[in-house]
Each structure stands twice: as C-alpha cells, then as structure tokens.
Short mmCIF file of C-alpha atoms in Angstrom, two decimals:
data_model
loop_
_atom_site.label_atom_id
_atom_site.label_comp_id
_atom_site.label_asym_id
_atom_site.label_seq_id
_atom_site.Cartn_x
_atom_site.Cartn_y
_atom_site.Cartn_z
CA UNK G 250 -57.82 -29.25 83.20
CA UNK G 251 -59.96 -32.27 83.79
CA UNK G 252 -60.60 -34.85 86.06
CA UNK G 253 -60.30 -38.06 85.13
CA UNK G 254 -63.06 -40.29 86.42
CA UNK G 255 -62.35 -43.63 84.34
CA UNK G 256 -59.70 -46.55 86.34
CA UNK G 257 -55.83 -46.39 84.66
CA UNK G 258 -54.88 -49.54 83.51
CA UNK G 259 -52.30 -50.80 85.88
CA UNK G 260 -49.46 -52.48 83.69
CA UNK G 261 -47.11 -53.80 86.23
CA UNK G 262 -42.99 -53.40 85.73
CA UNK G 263 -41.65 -56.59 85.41
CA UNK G 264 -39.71 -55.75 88.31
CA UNK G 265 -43.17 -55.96 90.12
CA UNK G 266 -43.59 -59.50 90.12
CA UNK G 267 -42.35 -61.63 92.89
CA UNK G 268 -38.70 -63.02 91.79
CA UNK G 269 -38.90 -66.83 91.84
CA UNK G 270 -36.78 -69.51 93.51
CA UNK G 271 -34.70 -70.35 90.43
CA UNK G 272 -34.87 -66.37 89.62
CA UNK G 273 -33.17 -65.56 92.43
CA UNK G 274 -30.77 -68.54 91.98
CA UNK G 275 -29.39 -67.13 88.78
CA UNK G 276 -28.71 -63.89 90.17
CA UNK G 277 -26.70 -65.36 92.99
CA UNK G 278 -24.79 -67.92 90.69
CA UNK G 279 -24.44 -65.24 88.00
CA UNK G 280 -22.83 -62.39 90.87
CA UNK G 281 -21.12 -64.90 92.30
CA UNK G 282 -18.85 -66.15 89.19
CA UNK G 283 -18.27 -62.53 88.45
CA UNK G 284 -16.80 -61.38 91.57
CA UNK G 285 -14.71 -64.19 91.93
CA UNK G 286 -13.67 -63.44 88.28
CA UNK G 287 -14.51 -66.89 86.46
CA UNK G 288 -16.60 -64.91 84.19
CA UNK G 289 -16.63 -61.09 83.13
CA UNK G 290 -20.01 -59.27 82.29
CA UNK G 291 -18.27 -58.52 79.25
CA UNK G 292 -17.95 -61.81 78.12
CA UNK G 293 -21.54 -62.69 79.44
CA UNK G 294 -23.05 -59.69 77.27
CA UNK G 295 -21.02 -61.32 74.33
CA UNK G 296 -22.47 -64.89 74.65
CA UNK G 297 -26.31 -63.01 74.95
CA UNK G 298 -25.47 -61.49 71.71
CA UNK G 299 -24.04 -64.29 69.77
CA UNK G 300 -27.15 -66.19 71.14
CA UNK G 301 -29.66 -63.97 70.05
CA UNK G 302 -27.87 -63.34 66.56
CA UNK G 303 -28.53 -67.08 65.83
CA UNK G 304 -31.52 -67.52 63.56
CA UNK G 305 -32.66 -69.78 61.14
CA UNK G 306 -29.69 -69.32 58.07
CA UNK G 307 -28.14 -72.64 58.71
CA UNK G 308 -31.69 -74.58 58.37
CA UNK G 309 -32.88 -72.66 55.57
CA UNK G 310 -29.41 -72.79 53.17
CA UNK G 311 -29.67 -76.56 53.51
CA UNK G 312 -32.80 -76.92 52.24
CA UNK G 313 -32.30 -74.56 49.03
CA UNK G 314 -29.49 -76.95 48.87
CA UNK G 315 -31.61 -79.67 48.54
CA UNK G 316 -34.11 -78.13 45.83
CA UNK G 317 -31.22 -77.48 43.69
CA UNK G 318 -29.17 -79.89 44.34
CA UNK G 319 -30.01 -83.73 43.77
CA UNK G 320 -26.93 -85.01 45.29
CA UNK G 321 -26.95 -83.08 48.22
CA UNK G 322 -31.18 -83.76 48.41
CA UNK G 323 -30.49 -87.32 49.05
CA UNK G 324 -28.06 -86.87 50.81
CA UNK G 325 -30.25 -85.23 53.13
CA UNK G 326 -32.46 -87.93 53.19
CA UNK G 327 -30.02 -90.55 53.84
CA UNK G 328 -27.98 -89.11 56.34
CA UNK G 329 -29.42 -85.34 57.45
CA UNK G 330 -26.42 -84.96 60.26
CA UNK G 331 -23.54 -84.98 57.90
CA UNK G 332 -25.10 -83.05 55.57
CA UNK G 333 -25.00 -80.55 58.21
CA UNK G 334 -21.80 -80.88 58.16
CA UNK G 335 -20.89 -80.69 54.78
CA UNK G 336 -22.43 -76.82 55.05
CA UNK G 337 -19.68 -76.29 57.68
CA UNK G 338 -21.93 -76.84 60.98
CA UNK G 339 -20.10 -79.03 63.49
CA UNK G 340 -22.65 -79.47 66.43
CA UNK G 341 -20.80 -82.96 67.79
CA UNK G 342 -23.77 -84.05 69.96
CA UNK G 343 -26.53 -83.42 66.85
CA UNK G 344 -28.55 -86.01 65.53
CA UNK G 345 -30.55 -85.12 62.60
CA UNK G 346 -33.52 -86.57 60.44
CA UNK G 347 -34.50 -84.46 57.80
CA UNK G 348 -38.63 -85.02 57.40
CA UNK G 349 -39.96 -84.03 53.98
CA UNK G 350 -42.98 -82.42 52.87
CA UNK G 351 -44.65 -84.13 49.07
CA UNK G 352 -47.74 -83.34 48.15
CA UNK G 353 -49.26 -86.11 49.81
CA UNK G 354 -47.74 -85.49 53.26
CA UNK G 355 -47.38 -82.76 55.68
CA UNK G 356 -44.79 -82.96 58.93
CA UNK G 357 -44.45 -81.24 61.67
CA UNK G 358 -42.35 -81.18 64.62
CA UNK G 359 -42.18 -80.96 68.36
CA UNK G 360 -40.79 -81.77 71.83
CA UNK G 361 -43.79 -83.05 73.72
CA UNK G 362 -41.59 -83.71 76.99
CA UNK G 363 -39.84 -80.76 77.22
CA UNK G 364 -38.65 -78.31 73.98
CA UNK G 365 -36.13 -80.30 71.54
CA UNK G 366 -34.87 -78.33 68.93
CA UNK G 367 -31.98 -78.22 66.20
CA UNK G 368 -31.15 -74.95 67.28
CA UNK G 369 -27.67 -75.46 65.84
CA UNK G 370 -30.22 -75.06 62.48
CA UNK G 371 -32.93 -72.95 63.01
CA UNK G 372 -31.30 -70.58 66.21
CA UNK G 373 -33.13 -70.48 69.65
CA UNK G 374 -37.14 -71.54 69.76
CA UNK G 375 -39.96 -69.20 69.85
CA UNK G 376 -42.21 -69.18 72.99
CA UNK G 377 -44.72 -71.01 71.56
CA UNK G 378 -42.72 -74.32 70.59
CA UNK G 379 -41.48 -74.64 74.40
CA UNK G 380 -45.64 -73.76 75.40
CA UNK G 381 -47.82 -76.77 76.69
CA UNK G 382 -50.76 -75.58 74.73
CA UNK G 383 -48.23 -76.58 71.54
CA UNK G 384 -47.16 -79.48 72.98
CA UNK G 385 -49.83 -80.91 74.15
CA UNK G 386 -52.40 -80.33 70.97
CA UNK G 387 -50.19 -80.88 68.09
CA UNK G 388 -50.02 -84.39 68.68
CA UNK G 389 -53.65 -84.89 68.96
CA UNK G 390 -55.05 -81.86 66.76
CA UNK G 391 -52.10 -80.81 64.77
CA UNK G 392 -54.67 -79.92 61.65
CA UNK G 393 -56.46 -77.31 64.47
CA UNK G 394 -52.94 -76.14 65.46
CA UNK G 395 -51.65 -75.74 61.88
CA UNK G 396 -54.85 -73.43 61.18
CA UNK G 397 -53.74 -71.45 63.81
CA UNK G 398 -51.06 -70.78 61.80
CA UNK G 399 -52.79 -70.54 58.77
CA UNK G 400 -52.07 -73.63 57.36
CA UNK G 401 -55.16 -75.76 56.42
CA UNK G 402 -54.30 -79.03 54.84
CA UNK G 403 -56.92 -81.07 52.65
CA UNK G 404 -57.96 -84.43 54.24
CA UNK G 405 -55.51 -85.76 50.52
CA UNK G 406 -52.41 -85.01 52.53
CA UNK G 407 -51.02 -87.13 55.67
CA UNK G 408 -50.13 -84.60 58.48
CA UNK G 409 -47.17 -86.76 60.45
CA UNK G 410 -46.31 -85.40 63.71
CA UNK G 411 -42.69 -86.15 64.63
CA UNK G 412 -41.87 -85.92 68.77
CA UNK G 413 -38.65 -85.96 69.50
CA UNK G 414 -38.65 -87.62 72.82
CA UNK G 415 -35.20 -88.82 73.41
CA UNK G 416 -31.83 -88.33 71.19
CA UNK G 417 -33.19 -86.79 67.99
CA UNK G 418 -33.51 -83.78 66.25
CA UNK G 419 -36.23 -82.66 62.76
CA UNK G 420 -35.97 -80.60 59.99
CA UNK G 421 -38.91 -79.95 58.05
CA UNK G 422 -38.09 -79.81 54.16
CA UNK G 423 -41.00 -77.67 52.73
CA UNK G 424 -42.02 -78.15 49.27
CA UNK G 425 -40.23 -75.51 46.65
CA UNK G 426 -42.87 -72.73 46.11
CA UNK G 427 -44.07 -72.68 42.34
CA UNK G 428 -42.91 -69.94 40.01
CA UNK G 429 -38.90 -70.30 41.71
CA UNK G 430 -37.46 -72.04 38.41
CA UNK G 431 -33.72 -70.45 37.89
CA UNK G 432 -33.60 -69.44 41.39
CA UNK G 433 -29.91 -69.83 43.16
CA UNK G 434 -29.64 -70.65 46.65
CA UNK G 435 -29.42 -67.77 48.15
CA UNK G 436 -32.65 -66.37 46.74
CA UNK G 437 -34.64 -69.39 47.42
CA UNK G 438 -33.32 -69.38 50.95
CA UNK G 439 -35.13 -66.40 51.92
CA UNK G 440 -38.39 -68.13 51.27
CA UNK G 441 -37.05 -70.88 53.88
CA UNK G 442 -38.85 -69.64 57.11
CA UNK G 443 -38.02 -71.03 60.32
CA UNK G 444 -42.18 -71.71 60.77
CA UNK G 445 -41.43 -73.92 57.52
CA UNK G 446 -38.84 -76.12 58.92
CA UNK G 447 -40.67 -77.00 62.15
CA UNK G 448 -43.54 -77.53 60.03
CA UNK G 449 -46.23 -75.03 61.00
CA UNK G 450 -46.25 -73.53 57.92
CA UNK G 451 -45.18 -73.81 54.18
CA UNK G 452 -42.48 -71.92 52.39
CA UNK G 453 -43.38 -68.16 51.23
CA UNK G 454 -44.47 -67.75 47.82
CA UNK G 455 -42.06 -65.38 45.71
CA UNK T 93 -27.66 -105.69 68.55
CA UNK T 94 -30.83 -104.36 67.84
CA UNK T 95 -33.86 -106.46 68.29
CA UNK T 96 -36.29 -105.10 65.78
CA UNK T 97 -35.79 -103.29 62.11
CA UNK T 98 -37.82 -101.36 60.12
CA UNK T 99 -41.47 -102.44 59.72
CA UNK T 100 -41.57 -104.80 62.29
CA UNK T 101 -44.64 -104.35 64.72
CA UNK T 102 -44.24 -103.54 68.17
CA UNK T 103 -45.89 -102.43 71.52
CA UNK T 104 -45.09 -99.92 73.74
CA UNK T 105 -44.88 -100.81 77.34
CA UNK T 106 -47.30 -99.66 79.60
CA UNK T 107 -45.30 -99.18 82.68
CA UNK T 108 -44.99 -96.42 84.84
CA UNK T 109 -41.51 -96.33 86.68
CA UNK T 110 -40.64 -93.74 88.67
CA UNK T 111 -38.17 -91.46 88.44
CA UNK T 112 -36.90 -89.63 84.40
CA UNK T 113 -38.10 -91.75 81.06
CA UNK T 114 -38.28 -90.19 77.59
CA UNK T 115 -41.60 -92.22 76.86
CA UNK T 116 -44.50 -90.11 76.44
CA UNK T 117 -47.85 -91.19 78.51
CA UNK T 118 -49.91 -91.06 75.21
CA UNK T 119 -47.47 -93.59 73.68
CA UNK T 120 -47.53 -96.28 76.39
CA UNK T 121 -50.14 -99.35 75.86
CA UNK T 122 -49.63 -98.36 71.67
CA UNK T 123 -48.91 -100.81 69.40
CA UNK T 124 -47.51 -99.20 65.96
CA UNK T 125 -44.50 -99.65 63.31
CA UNK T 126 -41.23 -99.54 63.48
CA UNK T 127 -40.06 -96.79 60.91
CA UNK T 128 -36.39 -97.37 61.92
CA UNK T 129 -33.53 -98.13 64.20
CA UNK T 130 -31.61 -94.93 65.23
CA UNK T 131 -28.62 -95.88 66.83
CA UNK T 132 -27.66 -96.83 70.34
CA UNK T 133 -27.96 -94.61 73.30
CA UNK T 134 -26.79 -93.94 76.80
CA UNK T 135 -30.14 -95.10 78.71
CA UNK T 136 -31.39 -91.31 79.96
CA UNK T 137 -33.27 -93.22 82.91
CA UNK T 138 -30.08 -93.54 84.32
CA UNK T 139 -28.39 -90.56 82.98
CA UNK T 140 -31.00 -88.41 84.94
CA UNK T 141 -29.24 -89.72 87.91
CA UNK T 142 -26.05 -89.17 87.32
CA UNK T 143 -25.18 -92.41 85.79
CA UNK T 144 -23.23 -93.17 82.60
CA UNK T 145 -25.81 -94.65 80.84
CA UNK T 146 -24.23 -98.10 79.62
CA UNK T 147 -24.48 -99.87 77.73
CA UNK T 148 -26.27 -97.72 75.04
CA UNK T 149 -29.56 -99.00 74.68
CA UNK T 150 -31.29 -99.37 70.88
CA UNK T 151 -33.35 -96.54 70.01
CA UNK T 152 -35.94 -96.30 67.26
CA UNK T 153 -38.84 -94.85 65.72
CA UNK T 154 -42.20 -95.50 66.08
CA UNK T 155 -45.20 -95.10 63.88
CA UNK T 156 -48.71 -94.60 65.72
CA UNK T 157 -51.53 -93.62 64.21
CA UNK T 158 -53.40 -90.64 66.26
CA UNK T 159 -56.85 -91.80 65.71
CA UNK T 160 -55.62 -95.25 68.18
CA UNK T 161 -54.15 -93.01 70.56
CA UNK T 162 -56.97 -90.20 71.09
CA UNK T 163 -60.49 -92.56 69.35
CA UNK T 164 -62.47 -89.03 70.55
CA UNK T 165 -60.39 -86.52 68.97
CA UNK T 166 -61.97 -84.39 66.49
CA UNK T 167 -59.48 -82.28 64.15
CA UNK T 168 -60.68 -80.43 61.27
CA UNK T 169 -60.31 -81.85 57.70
CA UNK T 170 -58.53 -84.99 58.90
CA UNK T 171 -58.57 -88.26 57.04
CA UNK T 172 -60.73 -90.98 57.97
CA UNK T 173 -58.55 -93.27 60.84
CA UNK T 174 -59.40 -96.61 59.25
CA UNK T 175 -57.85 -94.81 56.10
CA UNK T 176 -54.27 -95.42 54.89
CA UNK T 177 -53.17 -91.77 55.13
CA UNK T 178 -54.31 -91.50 58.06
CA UNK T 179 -53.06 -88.95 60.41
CA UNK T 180 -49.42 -90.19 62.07
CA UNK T 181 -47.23 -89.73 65.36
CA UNK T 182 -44.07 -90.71 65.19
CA UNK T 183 -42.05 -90.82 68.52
CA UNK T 184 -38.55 -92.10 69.79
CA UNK T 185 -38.76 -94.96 71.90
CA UNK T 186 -36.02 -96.82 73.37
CA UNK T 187 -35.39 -100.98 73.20
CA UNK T 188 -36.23 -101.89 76.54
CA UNK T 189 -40.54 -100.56 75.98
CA UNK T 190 -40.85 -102.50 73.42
CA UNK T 191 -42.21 -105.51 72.77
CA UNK T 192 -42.83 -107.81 69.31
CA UNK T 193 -46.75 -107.23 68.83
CA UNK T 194 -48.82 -110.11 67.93
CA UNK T 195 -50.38 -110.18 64.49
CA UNK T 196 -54.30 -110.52 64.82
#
C-alpha cells in the first residue's frame, strides 16, 4: 500500500448543487398532481419516453422528398407547412418556411430571443441551440460559428441567418450530396442530419 | 390588410417599450427589405399578459444585411458588405415597427 499525496478531483453529485427556485417548484407541482391522482408516474415516465424517442425522421424524410421529388420540392417551397402535412404530421399551431441551401447560399437557423424550433420536425433541441453563446454569435459571426462545426463556407456563397423571433418556424434544405444518383428516400434520408436542417452543417457524404 | 409586400423597404422602430416584444435589440433602428408578408398574428405584446391578442397584427420578414447591423464585426471568409451577396439576417417583425423607409 501507498499513500497518496496528489488532491482527488472532487466531481460533485448533481444532487450536490443547491436546488433552485423553479427546481424546487417542479417537484412540488409534479408530487402534488400525483397524489391527488391527476397524473400517474406511469403516465409521466411514458410522456419522458415518447419525448426523448422524437428525433429528427420527420425533418429528414421531407427533404429526401424533395430531392426526388419535383412536385413535392416546390411544394416545399411554396407552402413548407402543408407539406408537413402531406407526410402525415399534424402539428395545428406550426408554421413552416422551408430555407434552401444552392450553391450560392448557405442558411442557417436560430431563436435569438429564446429557443424556437420545429421540433414537431427535427425532435427536441440540443443544448447548444437554446445556449446564448449560439444565439448571440450566429447572427453576427455565423461563418466563425459554422467553423465550429466544421463548416467553412467560401466568401462565393451568401450565409443567411434566419431568427425566428415571433410565429415562425425553419427548415434547412441541404444540398443532395454528390455520388446519391438512384438513391430512394429512405437511403438518402439517413444522410439528412438534424445539424443539416438547422443549418450548421451540410448533408453527409455517402 | 397588410401595409407593405414583398420588396418594399422598411425601418424598424427604435423603441423600447416595456414589458414582452418579439423584436430583437440588434434589429431596432435597421432599415432592410421586406422578403414577405407571413400572415396575421395575435399581437404577443399583449398575449404575454394574458390578453387575446386582437386583432392579429401583420407579420413579415425582414432582410438586414449584418455588416449594417454590427460595421465592426469581423467573421472569417465573409463577403465584402458593400457586396451583393453579402452576408444576411432575416428576422420576423411585426406591422406596428415598421415604417416605409425613405429612398436616398
């Protein structure tokens, strides 16, 4: 045996921390509808998992759609919300602009105000979409923030920064990835990465 | 019925009310394009209060460019801002900020 003469890291529990105002008001509210049987845990562990099964399908099968389909590609363009529908989504309060990437323009999305997001499309939003050091640089550096992601655009292409600051909702359309000719929907699809359709990065290569 | 249509110019107001608005800071004092109407709203000034909103107020689109918003900035590999292809920003902005801009 040893000693050990070098400090442990200390890694606190997140039970450590100090539980928050609005913390502690969940817990209350959340107890309270249980015991007084307006909601079960059950059906509470239920919503959690339908809510973390969402992801990105919805988003990406409408834009493999769109590459192969002409019709439903400007249809997209025209009127993004009911194609939504027309690929069986019916999110009543949605309001959708589909944005699309040529080779002379690049968009990208975000919520300045707070964290916007078709997440009827794309599922729930990663940390860094709702963070303030996203929301407040990608409006005024998005070419810095897209490196981050390893995107770098030549100074040729227009990099448009949507906000949606009131009643609207974006969907990137990434360019179709070379070498995909023949592809069906389903295949092309998988190169559809949420990343893609807020418009931090392009599609994957196949 | 909606004041202004697609490429009209506009300005954005440069008020600052208190209380809830879905205008962005950088946006305010900005002249730009509009790229379209969206559609009427319920006002969310006075949703945030509990109010209904009504009558829906116009709501569009508008096109800024970055480089009149932030002259400092410095972003790698962007276009020059005097450029067409310039860097954009396009944000929502209801009826009632906006004003017809002047043309120089």
């Amino acid at each position: 045996m040893h000693d050990h003469h070098h400090p442990h890291p200390d890694q606190p529990d997140e039970e450590d921390g100090p539980l928050n105002e609005y913390r502690l008001m969940e817990i209350a509210l959340r107890e309270l509808l249980i015991e007084k049987n307006v909601i079960s845990q059950t059906e509470l562990n239920q919503l959690y998992l339908k809510m973390d099964e969402r992801g990105p399908q919805a988003g990406a099968a409408m834009i493999a759609k769109a590459w192969c389909d002409p019709h439903y590609r400007g249809l997209m363009r025209r009127d993004a919300t009911q194609a939504a529908r027309e690929i069986g989504l019916d999110p009543t309060w949605l309001n959708l602009i589909a944005v699309e990437n040529t080779p002379a323009l690049h968009n990208v999305v975000v919520c300045t105000l707070c964290s916007c997001y078709p997440w009827p499309l794309l599922g729930l939003p990663p940390d860094w979409y709702k963070s303030r050091s996203y929301r407040a640089n990608v409006v005024r550096t998005p070419r810095d923030v897209l490196r981050e992601f390893g995107t770098v655009l030549p100074d040729a292409v227009e990099v448009r920064v949507h906000d949606s600051s009131a009643d609207m909702r974006y969907l990137v359309m990434p360019m179709r990835p070379d070498n995909t000719d023949g592809w069906d929907e389903a295949a092309l699809a998988k190169l559809i990465t949420r990343d893609s359709m807020i418009g931090v990065t392009q599609a994957l290569a196949p | 019925m909606a004041r202004f249509a697609a490429e009209d110019r506009v300005r954005i107001a440069t008020g600052y009310p208190l209380g809830h608005c879905r205008t962005p800071w950088y946006a305010r004092g900005q002249t730009g394009v509009i790229e379209r109407h969206c559609g009427d709203f319920p006002n969310p000034e006075e949703l945030a209060y509990g109010r209904d909103g009504l009558p829906a107020v116009p709501l569009y689109r508008v096109r800024l460019g970055i480089d009149a918003i932030w002259p400092d900035r410095s972003d790698a590999d962007r276009p020059d801002a005097d450029r067409p292809g310039a860097d954009t920003l396009e944000v929502e902005i209801f009826e009632h900020w906006l004003t017809a801009a002047e043309e120089f």
